[in-house]
Amino acid sequence: MPIIYHENSKEFHLYNNQISYIIKVLKNNQPGNIYFGKKVNDKESFGYLVKGKPRSMAACVFEDDPGFSLQHTMQEYPSYGTTDFRYPAFELKQENGSRITCFEYIGHSIYMGKKKLTGLPATYVEDEKEAYSLEIYLYDSVINMELTLCYTIFSDYPAIARNVRFLNKGDNTVILERAMSASIDLPDSDFELIHLSGAWARERHIKCRKLEQGIQGIYSMCGISSAEHNPFIALKRPTADEFTGEVYGFSLIYSGNHIAQVEVDTHDMTRVMMGIHPDTFEWPLCKGEAFQTPEVVMTYSDEGLNKMSQTYHSLYRKRLVRGQWRDRPRPILINNWEATGMNFTEEKILSIAKAGKELGIEMFVLDDGWFGKRNTDKSGLGDWHVTNFSKLPGGIARLADKINAMGLKFGLWFEPEMVNKDSDLYRAHPDWIIHTPGRRTSPSRNQYVLDFSRKEVVDYIYSVMEKLLSEVNISYIKWDMNRYITECYSVDKDEKSQGKVFHEYILGVYDLYDRLTSRFPHILFESCASGGARFDPGILYYAPQTWTSDNTDAIERLMIQYGTSMVYPISSMGAHISAVPNQQVGRVTPVETRANVAFFGVFGYELDITELTDEEKSKVKEQIEFYKAHRELILTGNFYRITSPFNSNVASWIIVSEDKSEAMAGYYKILNRANESFKRFKLVGLDPDKRYIINGTKQDEFYGDELMNIGIAIDDNELCCNGSDFSSIIFYLKEK
Ligand code: DGJ
């Protein structure tokens, strides 16, 4: 069993052949953190690592041990105010106004496999041997409350999943004001903090800064995980890079308000915690009630950032994403949004679909504008049926039939969580939106957020979507969410429950996803939030792919996709070719480079394909054939970042199949330069002894070690559009 409990030392050792995680029940009967990192041999005790020494001003736990102060002790799930003055992992306000607690160890259980989290997305196992779990039970006798710390170590991944459960067994109500999913103390602070920051159309840009004493971190209070800060951070050693060095990753499987906070104390100890943002959260727990936190997945890599990313890619692709589409090749789609916006007719839609089919596209997706009175963004949201028969004379059913008759799958856009005031739904239920009575409700894109913390609202949206999806042959849904939540308040709840609304809203979203994906398991869901504002692991549990960004410019996408790949697999990133000049940045990039970037994702088109020249159409046809031929490699291979577009004029990356028999590398030269020097492109991840043929450019054979140590000699003449900006090339390698 890769979780050992040493009775005498009261130490738990969770390990696999890559990592160790060691916990000790401390002398105050609370769990202390001993070690997280590369695997070490097991032994009875690592207790020597719990250091204590008397320090002036330090409050100590016991009168006869002036050296034992929680302020200087590494802990598993710390509280505030009982000798530790750092930020706590949780806070419970009791009826007498106190927040002081004392949760002590009362027992544990160790078992094979991993339990489900009720109502929440989480990683899973298909066979019990894939993981082992530990639950540590803690109890506060004054308030009669139980706290369970849950850990799962995966057998084949350097990863540990953690979550926490609170159970109030007492007679009095307590208020949970803070409930992190995980907290860990590291013994030093020689790290850089990596996080993914951004905004609409420039999501998940990589930021890196040295840790300093004090608080640093990222958060969202927008109601969803947000374009601003993805629920992920990593701590890397300053010398670590993509390929070498120690990196700790922390990824929260959650789509709502979150925080990841790193506190370095003045003795240079580092405390990392992650969970639901406490400032928008307050959860009363009455007698017998429990609260379950979302899950954090912590990873360790001693081979740099790529190894951390590959752990997340593989774990999330295989054991977070679920359903029929998890392992299936995803259809190449064409979406009409950038071609027509809301201004389309059935005839126009059919012409785009037909042209797409002729070029090999497999699915047509009808975006925003098909329902209710939806000709602008001022009306229609909430009325999920066709009323505008001048646009779609036979409704959605006839359109879907005609598209299916062409041999294409049909997909449809929804924005289930939203409503316009100009809609039948709002007129019937004005109190269904999130709003604070007596105060103005801020619009955003002229729309308002339905109160998904209310079951009746979710039930209603489910019933209308269920009806349409049962009547029409729909193979794919693009689930959009185009605004953040303001004036958060639910008129359905009393004043004591308003702190629950943000979390219950997300639980309502998960509930709707759960019901729809269970009822229609054949439908492929793609999530979206004005592009990638809700690209998080929570949503991936329900929707295997996410629209990465509204920014489809190939050069901007290099950064967005490079950053997104820090955590998320290539198979989760919607990546489409759009028209030039690009709608977001006005840049004109060659169609080859647009494809060479979009190939590294779930491929599709987002333009009026009927307007392409014959030459362009034949290029599109070739691109589609190329993607179809290689999509299994693209969607299941190991992805490595090689050169970062954030600090270089070149970006590059590679996908290598599990058995290393094939690979596909992308090389992008952003700006053209006069009188360029010769460049060598060193590949990674190949088998050094295999011989590879590189199609397209060279007919010679190359050993893997040659390609990785010497590199491909880049011949600028072979790059598409050599002599101008934004040139690129794809190297497809096949074992001879
Ligand atoms: C935002 C999405 O990101 C776009 O792709 C498109 O679906 C629009 N919403 C439609 O309103």
XYZ file of C-alpha atoms and ligand atoms in Angstrom:
747
model
C 0.000 0.000 0.000
C 1.677 3.265 -1.016
C 0.249 4.976 2.040
C 1.935 3.854 5.227
C 0.957 4.806 8.755
C 3.663 4.466 11.373
C 1.832 3.906 14.633
C 4.658 4.829 16.971
C 5.699 8.048 15.306
C 2.153 8.828 14.128
C 3.475 9.579 10.656
C 1.807 9.036 7.302
C 3.937 8.476 4.224
C 2.151 8.769 0.880
C 4.407 7.755 -1.969
C 4.672 6.322 -5.427
C 7.839 5.810 -7.425
C 8.120 9.533 -8.141
C 7.014 11.507 -5.078
C 6.693 11.388 -1.298
C 4.325 13.328 0.924
C 4.837 12.988 4.678
C 2.479 14.089 7.427
C 3.015 13.818 11.184
C 0.554 14.145 14.015
C 2.318 16.764 16.096
C 2.619 16.826 19.870
C -0.467 19.062 20.091
C -2.359 16.310 18.231
C -2.728 18.386 15.058
C -1.357 17.325 11.679
C 1.981 18.798 10.671
C 3.505 18.802 7.244
C 6.923 17.204 7.024
C 7.807 16.869 3.350
C 6.524 17.052 -0.200
C 8.906 16.327 -3.058
C 10.899 13.652 -4.820
C 10.355 10.146 -3.515
C 12.398 9.160 -0.448
C 12.699 5.755 1.201
C 10.180 5.107 3.882
C 11.230 4.873 7.525
C 9.584 4.902 10.941
C 10.072 8.560 11.587
C 11.101 11.828 10.024
C 10.210 13.542 13.289
C 13.625 15.214 13.488
C 12.332 17.621 10.843
C 9.860 19.144 13.294
C 12.068 21.833 14.713
C 11.322 24.061 17.643
C 13.278 26.592 19.555
C 12.323 29.251 22.067
C 12.053 32.620 20.367
C 11.228 35.872 22.114
C 7.698 37.032 21.333
C 6.722 33.590 20.028
C 3.622 32.266 21.758
C 4.048 28.582 22.548
C 1.487 25.806 22.768
C 2.616 24.217 26.044
C 3.927 25.785 29.228
C 6.698 23.215 29.525
C 7.864 23.485 25.910
C 8.702 27.077 24.995
C 10.073 25.920 21.642
C 6.842 24.512 20.233
C 5.047 27.344 18.518
C 2.706 26.835 15.569
C 4.010 30.085 14.109
C 7.221 28.260 13.241
C 5.791 24.826 12.492
C 4.863 23.391 9.112
C 1.213 22.369 9.235
C -1.336 20.597 7.097
C -4.411 22.688 7.702
C -3.561 25.585 10.024
C -5.918 27.699 12.073
C -5.383 31.253 13.251
C -4.816 32.516 16.744
C -3.494 29.547 18.687
C 0.161 30.615 18.391
C 0.184 30.908 14.592
C -0.363 34.407 13.206
C -0.080 33.595 9.517
C -3.145 33.316 7.287
C -5.170 30.246 8.274
C -6.613 27.566 6.011
C -10.058 27.938 7.557
C -12.085 30.137 9.855
C -15.199 29.197 11.774
C -17.227 31.850 13.523
C -19.038 30.397 16.490
C -22.179 31.535 18.258
C -20.211 33.292 21.002
C -18.321 35.275 18.351
C -15.072 33.368 18.756
C -13.073 32.051 15.803
C -10.684 30.014 17.906
C -10.733 26.282 17.231
C -8.723 23.223 18.139
C -9.133 20.319 15.732
C -7.249 17.301 16.990
C -6.458 13.967 15.391
C -8.975 11.248 16.298
C -8.308 8.657 13.607
C -7.812 7.978 9.947
C -8.605 5.566 7.168
C -6.533 4.409 4.259
C -8.113 2.765 1.253
C -7.569 1.895 -2.393
C -9.179 4.103 -5.011
C -10.734 7.517 -4.662
C -14.167 8.678 -3.522
C -16.381 10.944 -5.608
C -17.054 14.484 -4.421
C -20.778 15.042 -4.237
C -21.912 17.796 -6.592
C -18.365 18.811 -7.453
C -16.051 17.945 -10.322
C -12.931 15.998 -9.400
C -10.342 13.611 -10.747
C -11.409 9.968 -10.669
C -10.069 6.455 -11.077
C -11.387 3.641 -13.227
C -9.583 0.915 -11.350
C -9.011 1.081 -7.599
C -5.315 0.380 -8.042
C -4.862 3.657 -9.879
C -4.833 5.571 -6.598
C -4.759 5.289 -2.825
C -6.502 7.602 -0.422
C -6.030 8.762 3.124
C -8.629 10.494 5.262
C -7.456 12.116 8.467
C -10.242 12.782 10.961
C -9.908 15.793 13.227
C -12.317 16.836 15.920
C -12.987 19.972 17.954
C -14.667 18.885 21.177
C -15.749 22.374 22.220
C -17.982 22.873 19.196
C -18.513 19.177 18.448
C -17.337 19.459 14.922
C -15.457 17.122 12.605
C -12.951 18.094 9.965
C -11.706 15.537 7.449
C -8.560 16.075 5.430
C -8.656 13.906 2.284
C -5.616 12.982 0.227
C -5.315 10.818 -2.869
C -1.993 9.812 -4.343
C -2.141 8.559 -7.925
C -0.057 5.470 -8.647
C 1.294 6.669 -11.974
C 1.427 10.427 -11.545
C 3.548 12.691 -9.358
C 0.312 14.195 -8.131
C -1.743 14.389 -4.962
C -5.389 15.461 -4.909
C -6.667 17.077 -1.742
C -10.011 18.236 -0.405
C -11.552 18.952 2.969
C -14.938 18.202 4.582
C -16.495 19.951 7.565
C -19.301 18.326 9.539
C -21.129 20.100 12.312
C -22.222 17.551 14.914
C -22.951 20.178 17.544
C -26.249 21.834 18.429
C -25.100 25.347 17.559
C -24.776 26.844 14.116
C -21.237 27.802 13.114
C -20.333 29.987 10.173
C -17.649 28.781 7.850
C -15.928 31.958 6.689
C -12.934 30.417 5.007
C -12.421 26.842 3.825
C -9.339 26.301 1.701
C -9.108 23.099 -0.283
C -5.471 22.643 0.648
C -2.668 24.301 2.536
C 0.962 23.331 2.551
C 4.043 24.767 4.242
C 7.375 24.500 2.463
C 10.545 24.921 4.502
C 12.156 27.663 2.404
C 11.185 30.414 -0.001
C 13.731 30.148 -2.784
C 11.039 30.065 -5.449
C 9.535 32.008 -8.276
C 5.774 32.229 -8.520
C 4.306 31.372 -11.918
C 0.723 32.223 -12.711
C -1.525 32.720 -15.717
C -2.890 36.238 -15.951
C -4.824 38.033 -18.617
C -8.028 39.633 -19.735
C -10.549 39.138 -22.510
C -8.692 38.205 -25.728
C -5.334 37.795 -23.994
C -6.042 34.997 -21.568
C -3.444 32.986 -19.638
C -0.261 34.889 -20.323
C 2.585 33.490 -18.246
C 3.831 35.697 -15.391
C 6.814 34.898 -13.229
C 8.188 36.705 -10.179
C 10.428 35.974 -7.260
C 8.753 35.203 -3.954
C 9.232 37.853 -1.303
C 8.355 37.935 2.377
C 4.687 38.802 2.756
C 1.638 37.821 0.776
C 1.501 37.246 -2.965
C -1.087 35.502 -5.025
C -3.919 35.508 -7.485
C -7.671 35.409 -7.199
C -11.030 35.831 -8.857
C -14.075 37.527 -7.389
C -15.880 37.783 -10.759
C -18.206 34.858 -10.050
C -16.315 32.582 -12.433
C -12.710 31.469 -12.658
C -12.077 34.489 -14.943
C -9.861 35.615 -17.784
C -7.865 37.647 -15.260
C -6.391 34.852 -13.124
C -6.605 31.159 -13.872
C -7.010 28.922 -10.785
C -3.429 27.700 -11.020
C -0.039 28.629 -9.631
C 3.367 27.002 -9.675
C 6.410 27.542 -7.512
C 9.639 26.895 -9.348
C 13.221 27.107 -8.234
C 14.853 30.190 -9.799
C 17.145 27.994 -11.904
C 14.320 25.703 -13.043
C 13.198 26.044 -16.657
C 10.981 24.091 -19.031
C 13.209 21.016 -18.827
C 15.090 20.998 -15.540
C 14.671 21.862 -11.903
C 12.072 21.602 -9.163
C 8.528 22.811 -9.726
C 5.445 22.494 -7.526
C 2.087 22.926 -9.279
C -1.276 23.753 -7.682
C -4.448 23.540 -9.734
C -7.937 24.041 -8.329
C -10.754 22.019 -9.870
C -13.292 24.791 -9.558
C -14.988 27.377 -11.795
C -16.060 30.030 -9.293
C -14.380 32.638 -7.109
C -10.989 31.367 -6.060
C -7.779 32.369 -4.357
C -4.245 31.042 -4.467
C -2.143 32.691 -1.835
C 1.548 32.311 -1.104
C 2.758 33.683 2.202
C 6.436 33.877 2.939
C 7.013 34.516 6.619
C 9.942 36.415 8.042
C 11.790 33.154 8.642
C 11.444 32.395 4.934
C 9.008 29.553 5.296
C 6.450 29.397 2.450
C 2.766 28.706 2.992
C 0.687 27.938 -0.108
C -3.057 27.738 0.102
C -5.757 27.454 -2.472
C -9.525 27.286 -2.500
C -12.770 29.203 -2.715
C -12.193 32.934 -2.258
C -13.076 33.667 1.380
C -14.083 37.296 0.825
C -17.168 36.323 -1.149
C -18.015 33.258 0.911
C -19.829 32.634 4.181
C -21.471 29.284 4.835
C -23.609 28.670 7.922
C -23.443 25.068 9.098
C -26.389 24.034 11.235
C -26.512 20.848 13.255
C -25.801 17.827 11.072
C -24.763 19.876 8.034
C -21.563 19.352 6.103
C -19.491 21.417 3.703
C -17.310 19.902 1.016
C -14.485 21.959 -0.543
C -13.451 21.589 -4.168
C -10.327 19.594 -5.015
C -6.778 20.856 -5.476
C -4.315 18.826 -7.513
C -0.741 19.337 -6.334
C 2.090 18.119 -8.547
C 5.826 17.847 -8.142
C 8.363 17.860 -10.941
C 12.136 17.638 -10.793
C 12.304 17.971 -14.563
C 11.045 21.511 -14.981
C 7.781 23.027 -16.094
C 7.145 20.672 -19.009
C 7.048 17.656 -16.697
C 4.584 19.471 -14.423
C 2.415 20.353 -17.419
C 2.550 16.825 -18.800
C 1.365 15.488 -15.433
C -1.641 17.793 -15.576
C -2.254 17.114 -19.280
C -2.288 13.372 -18.889
C -4.197 13.271 -15.584
C -6.819 15.747 -16.748
C -7.179 14.220 -20.207
C -7.567 10.685 -18.875
C -9.004 11.066 -15.373
C -10.842 14.388 -15.215
C -12.482 14.638 -18.624
C -15.242 12.029 -18.869
C -17.736 10.584 -21.253
C -17.888 9.363 -24.801
C -15.771 12.188 -26.162
C -12.866 11.718 -23.791
C -10.969 9.361 -26.073
C -12.609 10.079 -29.409
C -11.200 12.168 -32.236
C -13.001 15.501 -32.129
C -14.813 16.636 -35.278
C -13.346 19.473 -37.325
C -15.971 22.177 -37.119
C -16.880 25.414 -38.782
C -18.585 28.074 -36.661
C -20.453 30.964 -38.268
C -19.800 33.608 -35.560
C -16.952 35.517 -37.168
C -18.520 35.057 -40.604
C -22.018 36.380 -39.923
C -22.445 37.376 -36.292
C -26.177 37.337 -35.529
C -27.022 38.542 -38.989
C -27.672 35.388 -41.008
C -30.329 33.568 -42.993
C -30.863 29.860 -43.369
C -29.622 30.158 -46.917
C -26.349 31.763 -45.824
C -25.813 29.174 -43.114
C -26.423 26.348 -45.563
C -24.008 27.858 -48.058
C -21.237 27.986 -45.434
C -22.013 24.426 -44.332
C -21.995 23.164 -47.928
C -18.688 24.841 -48.737
C -17.272 23.413 -45.509
C -18.447 19.921 -46.319
C -16.834 20.108 -49.752
C -13.510 20.858 -48.111
C -13.776 18.020 -45.579
C -15.223 19.790 -42.529
C -17.220 17.437 -40.297
C -19.545 19.646 -38.249
C -21.343 22.945 -38.623
C -21.952 25.020 -35.482
C -24.622 27.690 -35.420
C -23.540 30.382 -32.974
C -25.420 33.206 -31.241
C -28.525 34.704 -32.893
C -30.797 31.735 -33.663
C -33.334 32.054 -30.794
C -36.023 34.453 -29.564
C -35.865 38.069 -30.762
C -32.090 37.856 -31.119
C -30.877 40.274 -33.770
C -28.656 42.291 -31.451
C -27.236 41.559 -28.014
C -30.067 43.552 -26.427
C -32.712 40.838 -26.598
C -33.551 37.163 -26.719
C -31.297 35.486 -24.152
C -33.434 33.130 -22.096
C -35.884 32.282 -24.907
C -34.327 29.088 -26.201
C -36.566 28.465 -29.200
C -36.851 29.965 -32.676
C -39.291 32.832 -32.986
C -37.592 34.689 -35.809
C -38.826 32.652 -38.775
C -37.502 35.147 -41.280
C -34.047 33.961 -40.263
C -34.802 30.272 -39.860
C -38.143 29.535 -41.583
C -38.197 25.900 -40.522
C -36.723 26.476 -37.097
C -33.712 24.640 -35.769
C -35.097 21.208 -36.617
C -35.256 21.855 -40.361
C -31.829 23.469 -40.395
C -30.312 20.569 -38.466
C -31.938 18.081 -40.851
C -30.591 19.907 -43.898
C -27.117 20.057 -42.429
C -27.243 16.404 -41.411
C -28.406 15.568 -44.943
C -25.187 17.107 -46.258
C -23.290 14.571 -44.162
C -22.339 17.080 -41.460
C -22.972 16.972 -37.734
C -24.888 19.924 -36.343
C -23.885 21.954 -33.276
C -25.660 24.786 -31.507
C -24.752 27.759 -29.278
C -26.463 28.395 -25.936
C -25.856 30.825 -23.120
C -27.904 28.995 -20.474
C -26.977 31.167 -17.494
C -28.105 34.473 -19.007
C -31.154 36.531 -19.798
C -31.877 39.827 -21.566
C -34.494 42.091 -20.041
C -36.108 42.065 -23.469
C -37.083 38.387 -23.332
C -40.188 36.410 -22.460
C -38.276 34.680 -19.690
C -37.350 37.925 -17.942
C -40.851 39.320 -18.372
C -42.241 36.195 -16.713
C -39.608 35.990 -13.949
C -37.884 39.333 -13.296
C -36.811 38.065 -9.860
C -34.817 35.198 -11.391
C -31.778 37.370 -12.015
C -29.011 37.876 -9.501
C -29.617 41.362 -8.099
C -29.611 43.229 -4.806
C -33.079 44.575 -4.004
C -33.282 48.356 -3.848
C -30.055 48.818 -5.779
C -29.295 49.162 -9.439
C -28.228 46.027 -11.283
C -25.213 46.599 -13.515
C -25.677 45.408 -17.086
C -22.878 43.840 -19.039
C -23.347 43.240 -22.758
C -26.995 44.171 -22.027
C -27.490 40.913 -20.209
C -28.119 39.713 -16.665
C -27.168 36.561 -14.798
C -29.846 34.038 -13.934
C -29.772 32.982 -10.309
C -28.425 29.476 -10.707
C -28.210 29.161 -6.920
C -31.983 28.507 -7.185
C -32.973 25.007 -8.157
C -36.191 26.091 -9.874
C -34.171 28.304 -12.255
C -31.799 25.477 -13.161
C -34.777 23.122 -13.507
C -36.459 25.494 -15.936
C -33.390 25.956 -18.131
C -32.839 22.204 -18.101
C -36.412 21.574 -19.210
C -36.221 23.915 -22.209
C -32.819 22.664 -23.301
C -33.844 19.050 -22.777
C -36.907 19.554 -24.975
C -34.941 21.024 -27.860
C -32.124 18.501 -27.595
C -34.592 15.605 -27.591
C -36.374 16.911 -30.675
C -33.424 17.891 -32.834
C -30.338 15.946 -33.840
C -27.710 18.058 -32.118
C -24.203 16.643 -31.752
C -22.412 19.513 -30.070
C -23.201 22.404 -27.757
C -21.150 25.552 -27.349
C -22.050 26.703 -23.803
C -21.170 30.360 -23.544
C -21.101 32.725 -20.508
C -20.467 36.328 -21.422
C -20.382 38.389 -18.259
C -19.166 38.468 -14.685
C -21.524 38.577 -11.695
C -22.279 41.898 -10.011
C -24.553 42.894 -7.097
C -24.481 39.262 -5.998
C -27.602 38.487 -3.956
C -30.332 35.893 -4.202
C -33.840 37.074 -3.342
C -34.710 33.475 -2.664
C -32.508 33.312 0.431
C -32.544 34.903 3.857
C -29.898 37.320 5.059
C -27.843 34.539 6.673
C -27.420 32.657 3.411
C -26.240 35.394 1.062
C -22.618 34.306 1.522
C -23.554 31.007 -0.116
C -24.742 32.487 -3.403
C -21.503 32.561 -5.417
C -20.664 28.954 -4.564
C -24.231 27.724 -5.006
C -24.329 29.483 -8.376
C -21.411 27.362 -9.572
C -22.966 24.241 -8.059
C -26.070 25.087 -10.115
C -23.944 25.341 -13.273
C -22.362 21.973 -12.475
C -25.800 20.509 -11.825
C -27.103 21.628 -15.213
C -23.981 20.312 -16.943
C -24.364 17.042 -15.080
C -28.000 16.583 -16.027
C -27.454 17.465 -19.687
C -24.340 15.342 -20.127
C -26.051 12.379 -18.430
C -29.223 12.711 -20.494
C -27.349 13.316 -23.775
C -24.049 11.445 -23.448
C -23.474 11.570 -27.210
C -23.321 15.390 -27.263
C -19.882 17.002 -27.282
C -19.828 20.096 -25.062
C -17.441 22.984 -25.646
C -17.396 25.568 -22.878
C -16.803 29.238 -23.525
C -16.947 32.486 -21.590
C -16.308 35.374 -23.983
C -13.511 33.129 -25.176
C -11.494 31.619 -22.362
C -12.764 33.333 -19.195
C -13.888 30.019 -17.698
C -11.123 27.743 -18.919
C -10.615 25.726 -15.754
C -10.414 22.093 -14.634
C -13.911 22.216 -13.076
C -15.550 22.801 -16.429
C -13.323 20.229 -18.153
C -15.021 17.548 -16.051
C -18.219 18.225 -18.017
C -17.020 19.762 -21.288
C -13.892 18.143 -22.750
C -12.975 21.239 -24.745
C -13.068 24.990 -24.169
C -12.999 27.874 -26.634
C -9.529 29.104 -25.758
C -9.966 32.773 -26.648
C -11.970 35.107 -28.852
C -8.572 36.213 -30.074
C -7.929 34.061 -33.135
C -4.929 35.996 -34.405
C -2.200 33.395 -34.967
C 0.533 35.430 -33.290
C -1.519 36.294 -30.217
C -2.658 32.687 -30.084
C 0.975 31.551 -29.801
C 1.093 33.223 -26.405
C -2.413 32.234 -25.350
C -1.965 28.575 -26.275
C 1.582 28.472 -24.879
C 0.304 29.817 -21.538
C -2.796 27.624 -21.514
C -0.617 24.552 -22.024
C 0.945 25.173 -18.593
C -1.976 23.174 -17.172
C -4.450 22.205 -19.876
C -4.048 19.478 -22.504
C -3.989 20.310 -26.198
C -7.149 18.202 -26.561
C -9.011 20.783 -24.449
C -8.120 23.896 -26.460
C -10.508 25.008 -29.202
C -8.300 26.517 -31.933
C -9.822 27.852 -35.158
C -8.600 29.540 -38.288
C -10.262 32.902 -38.812
C -10.232 35.510 -41.558
C -7.686 38.287 -42.006
C -7.346 41.126 -41.178
C -7.987 39.561 -37.796
C -11.142 40.874 -36.081
C -9.411 41.491 -32.764
C -6.013 42.898 -33.732
C -6.288 43.723 -37.441
C -3.192 41.685 -38.253
C -2.789 39.874 -41.549
C -1.098 36.526 -41.099
C -0.640 33.849 -43.757
C -3.242 31.088 -43.767
C -0.430 28.535 -43.381
C 0.684 30.089 -40.098
C -2.902 30.370 -38.878
C -3.207 26.633 -39.502
C 0.200 25.785 -38.072
C -0.881 27.366 -34.779
C -4.451 26.002 -34.765
C -3.208 22.456 -35.494
C -2.034 22.381 -31.866
C -5.547 22.277 -30.479
C -9.040 21.094 -31.351
C -9.062 22.351 -34.908
C -11.758 24.255 -36.753
C -12.705 27.303 -38.813
C -14.352 30.564 -37.892
C -14.727 32.473 -41.179
C -16.909 32.777 -44.251
C -15.490 29.900 -46.178
C -17.669 30.752 -49.192
C -15.604 33.877 -49.751
C -12.272 32.110 -50.073
C -10.500 32.027 -53.418
C -10.019 28.659 -55.093
C -6.374 28.714 -54.098
C -7.296 29.374 -50.473
C -9.898 26.628 -50.594
C -7.365 24.110 -51.785
C -5.077 25.100 -48.922
C -7.950 24.655 -46.474
C -8.630 21.229 -47.942
C -5.004 20.252 -47.421
C -5.069 21.556 -43.847
C -8.145 19.479 -43.079
C -6.598 16.367 -44.585
C -3.417 17.008 -42.607
C -5.293 17.416 -39.324
C -7.405 14.333 -39.898
C -4.277 12.310 -40.627
C -2.564 13.457 -37.433
C -5.306 14.274 -34.949
C -4.811 11.191 -32.870
C -1.192 12.193 -32.299
C -2.219 15.801 -31.642
C -4.941 14.940 -29.168
C -3.148 12.152 -27.304
C 0.593 12.831 -27.598
C 2.902 14.378 -25.008
C 3.176 18.108 -25.548
C 6.399 20.009 -24.798
C 6.911 23.747 -24.928
C 10.334 24.476 -26.423
C 10.764 28.221 -27.121
C 8.570 30.817 -25.489
C 6.902 33.550 -27.566
C 6.894 35.676 -24.396
C 10.606 36.343 -24.603
C 11.751 35.437 -28.081
C 11.061 36.187 -31.730
C 10.635 32.458 -32.236
C 8.080 30.194 -30.651
C 8.222 26.432 -30.885
C 6.677 23.306 -29.424
C 6.315 19.606 -30.175
C 3.881 16.754 -29.633
C 5.379 13.270 -29.363
C 3.333 10.068 -29.382
C 3.454 7.873 -26.251
C 5.586 5.288 -28.047
C 7.753 8.039 -29.604
C 7.176 6.613 -33.063
C 5.853 9.906 -34.391
C 5.926 13.570 -33.518
C 4.833 16.938 -34.828
C 6.787 20.110 -34.115
C 5.744 23.701 -34.811
C 8.293 26.457 -35.402
C 7.104 30.061 -35.704
C 9.237 33.077 -36.636
C 7.218 36.064 -35.486
C 8.893 39.012 -37.222
C 11.085 38.812 -40.254
C 14.624 40.132 -39.762
C 17.137 41.344 -42.322
C 20.266 39.278 -42.759
C 19.187 36.607 -40.258
C 21.665 34.273 -38.578
C 21.423 30.518 -39.068
C 19.141 28.811 -36.594
C 19.002 25.255 -35.281
C 15.780 23.911 -33.853
C 16.519 21.332 -31.171
C 13.643 18.916 -30.678
C 12.802 17.180 -27.424
C 11.009 14.082 -26.197
C 12.109 11.762 -29.033
C 13.692 8.341 -28.716
C 17.419 9.019 -29.165
C 17.960 5.752 -31.005
C 14.991 5.787 -33.315
C 15.442 6.953 -36.905
C 12.905 9.483 -38.050
C 11.858 10.682 -41.471
C 10.824 14.323 -41.640
C 8.090 14.729 -44.192
C 7.641 17.717 -46.347
C 10.954 19.382 -45.842
C 13.688 16.756 -45.819
C 13.628 13.237 -47.158
C 16.715 12.283 -45.139
C 16.641 10.186 -42.002
C 17.648 11.583 -38.652
C 18.362 9.859 -35.377
C 16.390 11.107 -32.404
C 19.587 12.048 -30.565
C 20.719 14.025 -33.590
C 17.453 15.960 -33.701
C 17.540 16.614 -29.973
C 21.218 17.523 -29.576
C 22.181 19.034 -32.906
C 18.740 20.066 -34.063
C 17.108 20.729 -37.388
C 19.027 23.300 -39.396
C 16.301 25.799 -40.142
C 16.225 26.819 -43.772
C 14.309 30.095 -43.956
C 13.349 29.274 -47.529
C 11.309 26.347 -46.266
C 9.252 28.459 -43.885
C 5.889 29.441 -45.275
C 5.926 33.015 -46.546
C 9.656 33.371 -46.130
C 10.631 36.972 -46.532
C 7.682 38.356 -44.629
C 6.526 38.455 -41.033
C 4.680 35.588 -39.311
C 6.314 32.704 -41.126
C 6.224 29.188 -39.760
C 6.752 25.533 -40.477
C 5.478 22.190 -39.205
C 7.801 19.189 -39.020
C 6.049 15.843 -38.988
C 8.344 13.054 -37.870
C 7.677 9.383 -38.400
C 9.845 6.544 -37.211
C 11.408 4.792 -40.145
C -18.491 35.022 -27.094
C -17.815 33.839 -27.700
O -16.513 33.747 -27.234
C -17.884 33.966 -29.211
O -17.186 32.923 -29.816
C -19.331 33.989 -29.645
O -19.917 32.750 -29.355
C -20.045 35.118 -28.958
N -19.863 35.078 -27.535
C -21.509 35.078 -29.278
O -22.230 35.974 -28.544
